[in-house]
Amino acid sequence: IIMAITEEGGIGPRMFQQFLLRLGPPEEFLNIEQSDIEGFPRMNPEKIARILNSLNNTDEYIGKIHDYAANEIYVSCILDDDYPESIRVIDDPPPLIYYRGEKTVWSTDFIAMVGTTKATQGGIRLAVDIAKEFAVRGYGIVSGLAIGIDSAAHLGALKEKGANIAVLGNGLLEIYPEENKPLADLITQSGLLISEHPPYDKVRKSGLVLRNRLITALAKAVIVVQVGEETRGELRTASFASKQAKPLFYGDPENNLDYEKVREWPGTIIKTADSVDEIISYIV
C-alpha cells in the first residue's frame, strides 16, 4: 500500500504523515474515497485521481518487491521495527527506505563527511585521513557517493575496513555519478547503499538536495571537509546539521576557508586528522 501511494501516487513524506494522522493506518487507505482527501493541502483533481488509481493497483507491488529482491534491494517502511530510528525522528522522514548491502551496520555510530565535488588534493587527503582515523576508532562514515570529498571519505573508511553508508538522491539501480558504480559495489560488501527513491528513479536535483537531511540524520557529528568555491550541496548539509542539532565541523586543510560562506551555520574549524578525538568528545 505504501509503495503504491508513494511510487505511483506521488505522495511525499509530509503528505504521508498527514494521511496517517487523518486517515489512520495504511490498511485504511484502501477504503478512502475522493471526498476523504479533497481537503488536503496542495490537492487537486489530477492528484486525487492519481492517488486513488494507485490504491487500486497495490497487488502490482508484490511483484515489484520480488523484482527488487532479485537485485538484492530491500525495503523498510517507517512503521517497521528495522526502520532507522535516527531517520524516523526527523521532521520529514521518508515513508520507505530502499537499501542494498549489509544491514548489520545500522548498529554502528556514524560520522557524516561531505564536501565539494571540486576538491583539492589537500581536501582529498584530509577526507581520507579523517575517515581512516574514525574507522580505526570503530565509527562508520556516511556520505553521498559524490565525486570529490564524498568518494574520498568512503574510500578512507574502506581502507581501514570501516563501515560505510552511501545515501543516494536517486534509485539504487541508477547509480549517480556513473563512474562511482565500482565504489558503490565495494560499499555494499561491508556497508549500505540507501535511498528514499524507488530503485529505477533517475537522478534529479531535488533528490540530491533532500538526501542531505538523511546523511545528517544518520550521523553523530557532521564534517564539511572542504567548502567549494561554488558552494552547493555541502552547505545544504551544514544547514540540515544545524536544524537537527548535530555537532558541525568545517575542514580548512589549506587555510583558505571563506568564513563568510559558513557564517549562517557556525561550526568548529579543523585542519588535520589530529582533530578526530576532539570531534568524538562532542558526540553525545
Tab-separated table of C-alpha atoms in Angstrom:
chain	number	residue	atom	x	y	z
A	1	ILE	CA	0.000	0.000	0.000
A	2	ILE	CA	2.737	2.457	0.971
A	3	MET	CA	4.777	1.600	-2.106
A	4	ALA	CA	1.732	2.182	-4.297
A	5	ILE	CA	0.837	5.626	-2.954
A	6	THR	CA	4.461	6.818	-2.909
A	7	GLU	CA	5.822	5.337	-6.136
A	8	GLU	CA	2.658	5.664	-8.251
A	9	GLY	CA	0.502	8.024	-6.216
A	10	GLY	CA	3.279	10.585	-5.762
A	11	ILE	CA	2.771	11.008	-2.009
A	12	GLY	CA	5.819	12.572	-0.333
A	13	PRO	CA	6.999	12.381	3.297
A	14	ARG	CA	4.928	15.258	4.677
A	15	MET	CA	1.747	14.250	2.870
A	16	PHE	CA	2.197	10.663	4.034
A	17	GLN	CA	2.297	11.881	7.636
A	18	GLN	CA	-0.934	13.791	7.021
A	19	PHE	CA	-2.538	10.642	5.652
A	20	LEU	CA	-1.577	8.693	8.775
A	21	LEU	CA	-2.873	11.430	11.073
A	22	ARG	CA	-6.196	11.934	9.327
A	23	LEU	CA	-6.970	8.555	7.778
A	24	GLY	CA	-5.382	6.046	10.139
A	25	PRO	CA	-3.008	3.152	9.386
A	26	PRO	CA	-2.140	2.288	5.762
A	27	GLU	CA	-4.684	-0.553	5.651
A	28	GLU	CA	-7.388	2.118	5.937
A	29	PHE	CA	-6.103	3.884	2.816
A	30	LEU	CA	-7.726	1.190	0.706
A	31	ASN	CA	-11.143	2.414	1.834
A	32	ILE	CA	-10.705	6.115	1.093
A	33	GLU	CA	-12.821	7.988	-1.407
A	34	GLN	CA	-12.300	11.257	-3.221
A	35	SER	CA	-14.125	13.244	-0.536
A	36	ASP	CA	-11.746	11.929	2.137
A	37	ILE	CA	-8.720	13.663	0.621
A	38	GLU	CA	-10.142	16.715	-1.156
A	39	GLY	CA	-9.304	18.949	1.816
A	40	PHE	CA	-5.617	18.024	1.967
A	41	PRO	CA	-3.091	20.792	1.173
A	42	ARG	CA	-1.973	21.133	-2.453
A	43	MET	CA	-4.544	18.570	-3.563
A	44	ASN	CA	-6.209	18.851	-6.970
A	45	PRO	CA	-8.415	16.550	-9.067
A	46	GLU	CA	-5.465	15.193	-11.039
A	47	LYS	CA	-3.535	14.395	-7.866
A	48	ILE	CA	-6.576	12.774	-6.253
A	49	ALA	CA	-7.161	10.589	-9.316
A	50	ARG	CA	-3.513	9.523	-9.275
A	51	ILE	CA	-3.683	8.534	-5.599
A	52	LEU	CA	-6.948	6.619	-5.930
A	53	ASN	CA	-5.671	4.827	-9.025
A	54	SER	CA	-2.500	3.792	-7.217
A	55	LEU	CA	-4.559	2.260	-4.413
A	56	ASN	CA	-6.359	0.126	-6.977
A	57	ASN	CA	-3.007	-1.272	-8.127
A	58	THR	CA	-1.466	-2.412	-4.839
A	59	ASP	CA	-1.228	-6.043	-5.998
A	60	GLU	CA	1.334	-4.989	-8.615
A	61	TYR	CA	3.747	-4.019	-5.867
A	62	ILE	CA	4.052	-7.559	-4.560
A	63	GLY	CA	5.726	-8.340	-7.865
A	64	LYS	CA	7.893	-5.245	-7.572
A	65	ILE	CA	9.136	-6.317	-4.159
A	66	HIS	CA	10.272	-9.619	-5.725
A	67	ASP	CA	11.865	-7.724	-8.607
A	68	TYR	CA	13.788	-5.514	-6.211
A	69	ALA	CA	14.848	-8.507	-4.106
A	70	ALA	CA	16.195	-10.190	-7.238
A	71	ASN	CA	18.502	-7.177	-7.491
A	72	GLU	CA	19.395	-7.519	-3.779
A	73	ILE	CA	17.385	-4.408	-2.919
A	74	TYR	CA	15.084	-4.481	0.080
A	75	VAL	CA	12.530	-2.081	1.534
A	76	SER	CA	11.972	-0.814	5.064
A	77	CYS	CA	8.764	1.039	5.962
A	78	ILE	CA	8.625	3.781	8.581
A	79	LEU	CA	6.198	1.603	10.565
A	80	ASP	CA	8.662	-1.324	10.645
A	81	ASP	CA	10.890	-2.102	13.615
A	82	ASP	CA	14.005	-2.192	11.432
A	83	TYR	CA	13.497	1.340	10.108
A	84	PRO	CA	16.429	3.516	11.332
A	85	GLU	CA	15.298	5.371	14.447
A	86	SER	CA	17.595	8.329	13.746
A	87	ILE	CA	15.718	8.940	10.482
A	88	ARG	CA	12.283	8.205	11.934
A	89	VAL	CA	12.561	11.185	14.329
A	90	ILE	CA	13.342	13.926	11.778
A	91	ASP	CA	10.635	16.328	10.589
A	92	ASP	CA	10.032	14.658	7.240
A	93	PRO	CA	11.152	11.018	7.333
A	94	PRO	CA	10.656	9.117	4.082
A	95	PRO	CA	7.806	6.574	4.218
A	96	LEU	CA	10.104	3.969	2.665
A	97	ILE	CA	13.842	3.383	2.591
A	98	TYR	CA	15.297	1.172	-0.106
A	99	TYR	CA	18.621	-0.405	0.761
A	100	ARG	CA	21.262	-2.743	-0.612
A	101	GLY	CA	24.147	-4.262	1.310
A	102	GLU	CA	24.926	-5.299	4.858
A	103	LYS	CA	22.137	-4.373	7.277
A	104	THR	CA	24.194	-5.091	10.397
A	105	VAL	CA	25.972	-1.741	10.010
A	106	TRP	CA	22.829	0.055	11.268
A	107	SER	CA	24.114	-0.560	14.785
A	108	THR	CA	27.334	1.396	14.102
A	109	ASP	CA	27.787	5.040	15.130
A	110	PHE	CA	28.358	7.149	12.021
A	111	ILE	CA	30.109	10.388	11.218
A	112	ALA	CA	28.885	12.358	8.195
A	113	MET	CA	31.617	13.590	5.877
A	114	VAL	CA	30.740	15.722	2.870
A	115	GLY	CA	32.314	18.412	0.749
A	116	THR	CA	32.827	19.923	-2.653
A	117	THR	CA	32.902	17.807	-5.797
A	118	LYS	CA	35.796	20.017	-6.966
A	119	ALA	CA	38.092	19.068	-4.121
A	120	THR	CA	41.776	19.979	-3.974
A	121	GLN	CA	44.491	17.447	-3.215
A	122	GLY	CA	44.639	18.829	0.318
A	123	GLY	CA	40.895	18.325	0.771
A	124	ILE	CA	41.027	14.781	-0.602
A	125	ARG	CA	43.930	13.903	1.672
A	126	LEU	CA	42.159	15.320	4.734
A	127	ALA	CA	38.961	13.405	3.929
A	128	VAL	CA	40.825	10.111	3.548
A	129	ASP	CA	42.884	10.642	6.704
A	130	ILE	CA	39.901	11.632	8.873
A	131	ALA	CA	37.788	8.719	7.618
A	132	LYS	CA	40.601	6.269	8.331
A	133	GLU	CA	41.023	7.598	11.883
A	134	PHE	CA	37.305	7.277	12.586
A	135	ALA	CA	37.266	3.733	11.175
A	136	VAL	CA	40.154	2.750	13.450
A	137	ARG	CA	38.107	4.026	16.409
A	138	GLY	CA	35.072	1.985	15.397
A	139	TYR	CA	32.999	4.718	13.735
A	140	GLY	CA	31.441	4.413	10.298
A	141	ILE	CA	31.271	7.046	7.586
A	142	VAL	CA	28.050	8.248	5.981
A	143	SER	CA	28.239	10.362	2.850
A	144	GLY	CA	26.604	10.838	-0.531
A	145	LEU	CA	28.739	8.900	-3.062
A	146	ALA	CA	29.514	12.108	-4.986
A	147	ILE	CA	32.878	12.614	-6.625
A	148	GLY	CA	35.450	14.587	-4.657
A	149	ILE	CA	35.227	14.674	-0.878
A	150	ASP	CA	32.374	12.127	-0.560
A	151	SER	CA	34.289	9.491	-2.526
A	152	ALA	CA	37.492	10.176	-0.595
A	153	ALA	CA	35.680	9.726	2.716
A	154	HIS	CA	34.107	6.438	1.619
A	155	LEU	CA	37.481	5.161	0.380
A	156	GLY	CA	39.237	6.214	3.573
A	157	ALA	CA	36.804	4.156	5.641
A	158	LEU	CA	37.167	1.187	3.292
A	159	LYS	CA	40.971	1.294	3.645
A	160	GLU	CA	40.584	0.536	7.373
A	161	LYS	CA	37.683	-1.871	6.861
A	162	GLY	CA	35.302	0.662	8.390
A	163	ALA	CA	31.550	0.720	7.867
A	164	ASN	CA	30.073	2.905	5.120
A	165	ILE	CA	26.620	4.171	4.299
A	166	ALA	CA	26.162	5.970	0.984
A	167	VAL	CA	22.895	7.906	0.757
A	168	LEU	CA	21.727	8.362	-2.823
A	169	GLY	CA	19.467	11.062	-4.210
A	170	ASN	CA	18.181	8.661	-6.871
A	171	GLY	CA	17.307	4.985	-7.266
A	172	LEU	CA	19.740	2.255	-6.263
A	173	LEU	CA	19.706	0.794	-9.773
A	174	GLU	CA	20.616	4.164	-11.307
A	175	ILE	CA	23.942	4.891	-9.567
A	176	TYR	CA	24.985	8.515	-9.872
A	177	PRO	CA	27.602	9.529	-10.768
A	178	GLU	CA	28.058	6.553	-13.088
A	179	GLU	CA	31.817	6.475	-12.563
A	180	ASN	CA	31.215	5.595	-8.914
A	181	LYS	CA	29.487	2.287	-9.665
A	182	PRO	CA	32.629	0.325	-8.653
A	183	LEU	CA	32.785	2.276	-5.373
A	184	ALA	CA	29.082	1.607	-4.766
A	185	ASP	CA	29.685	-2.125	-5.241
A	186	LEU	CA	32.602	-2.024	-2.803
A	187	ILE	CA	30.477	-0.275	-0.188
A	188	THR	CA	27.716	-2.902	-0.375
A	189	GLN	CA	30.180	-5.653	0.528
A	190	SER	CA	30.506	-4.349	4.092
A	191	GLY	CA	28.089	-1.408	4.260
A	192	LEU	CA	24.918	0.000	2.756
A	193	LEU	CA	23.571	1.988	-0.133
A	194	ILE	CA	20.268	3.586	0.845
A	195	SER	CA	17.728	5.808	-0.872
A	196	GLU	CA	14.207	7.097	-0.346
A	197	HIS	CA	13.632	6.826	-4.107
A	198	PRO	CA	12.359	3.733	-5.965
A	199	PRO	CA	15.274	1.756	-7.461
A	200	TYR	CA	14.737	2.814	-11.071
A	201	ASP	CA	14.384	6.555	-10.373
A	202	LYS	CA	16.809	8.744	-12.310
A	203	VAL	CA	18.761	11.489	-10.580
A	204	ARG	CA	17.090	14.878	-10.070
A	205	LYS	CA	18.447	17.970	-8.388
A	206	SER	CA	15.728	17.912	-5.722
A	207	GLY	CA	16.708	14.373	-4.786
A	208	LEU	CA	20.348	15.333	-4.372
A	209	VAL	CA	19.361	18.219	-2.103
A	210	LEU	CA	16.980	16.267	0.115
A	211	ARG	CA	19.259	13.266	0.606
A	212	ASN	CA	21.467	15.555	2.708
A	213	ARG	CA	18.873	15.551	5.513
A	214	LEU	CA	19.233	11.750	5.694
A	215	ILE	CA	23.030	11.951	5.742
A	216	THR	CA	22.941	14.252	8.762
A	217	ALA	CA	20.149	12.277	10.445
A	218	LEU	CA	22.279	9.128	10.415
A	219	ALA	CA	25.326	10.908	11.869
A	220	LYS	CA	26.539	11.608	15.383
A	221	ALA	CA	28.527	14.571	14.010
A	222	VAL	CA	28.842	16.271	10.627
A	223	ILE	CA	32.088	17.342	8.948
A	224	VAL	CA	32.089	19.558	5.865
A	225	VAL	CA	35.645	18.623	4.897
A	226	GLN	CA	36.039	21.249	2.183
A	227	VAL	CA	33.737	24.047	1.075
A	228	GLY	CA	33.938	24.660	-2.659
A	229	GLU	CA	34.391	27.973	-4.390
A	230	GLU	CA	30.903	27.475	-5.812
A	231	THR	CA	29.111	26.228	-2.703
A	232	ARG	CA	26.436	23.645	-3.362
A	233	GLY	CA	25.358	20.536	-1.507
A	234	GLU	CA	27.971	20.766	1.234
A	235	LEU	CA	26.359	23.846	2.769
A	236	ARG	CA	22.889	22.379	2.417
A	237	THR	CA	24.211	19.532	4.514
A	238	ALA	CA	25.522	22.067	7.039
A	239	SER	CA	22.062	23.644	7.220
A	240	PHE	CA	20.425	20.269	7.899
A	241	ALA	CA	23.054	19.536	10.571
A	242	SER	CA	22.191	22.826	12.239
A	243	LYS	CA	18.438	22.129	12.102
A	244	GLN	CA	18.967	18.672	13.573
A	245	ALA	CA	21.310	19.991	16.301
A	246	LYS	CA	24.238	17.837	15.186
A	247	PRO	CA	27.819	18.902	16.091
A	248	LEU	CA	29.162	20.618	12.971
A	249	PHE	CA	32.765	20.947	11.812
A	250	TYR	CA	34.447	22.554	8.825
A	251	GLY	CA	37.734	21.377	7.367
A	252	ASP	CA	40.251	24.003	6.351
A	253	PRO	CA	43.274	21.981	5.215
A	254	GLU	CA	44.813	24.773	3.143
A	255	ASN	CA	43.878	27.805	5.302
A	256	ASN	CA	41.613	29.280	2.646
A	257	LEU	CA	38.115	28.741	4.057
A	258	ASP	CA	35.830	31.683	3.342
A	259	TYR	CA	34.264	32.164	6.766
A	260	GLU	CA	31.570	34.410	5.350
A	261	LYS	CA	30.154	31.438	3.428
A	262	VAL	CA	29.628	29.391	6.582
A	263	ARG	CA	28.608	32.206	8.937
A	264	GLU	CA	24.937	31.179	8.864
A	265	TRP	CA	25.739	27.684	10.187
A	266	PRO	CA	28.532	28.038	12.767
A	267	GLY	CA	30.870	25.120	13.336
A	268	THR	CA	34.292	24.243	14.713
A	269	ILE	CA	37.242	24.530	12.327
A	270	ILE	CA	39.582	21.565	11.901
A	271	LYS	CA	42.762	21.427	9.855
A	272	THR	CA	44.167	17.911	10.295
A	273	ALA	CA	43.103	14.389	11.213
A	274	ASP	CA	44.540	15.026	14.674
A	275	SER	CA	41.158	16.633	15.447
A	276	VAL	CA	39.319	13.292	15.382
A	277	ASP	CA	39.431	12.771	19.135
A	278	GLU	CA	38.216	16.340	19.677
A	279	ILE	CA	35.280	15.648	17.388
A	280	ILE	CA	34.457	12.466	19.271
A	281	SER	CA	34.359	14.468	22.512
A	282	TYR	CA	31.386	16.428	21.107
A	283	ILE	CA	29.378	13.271	20.427
A	284	VAL	CA	26.502	12.542	22.790
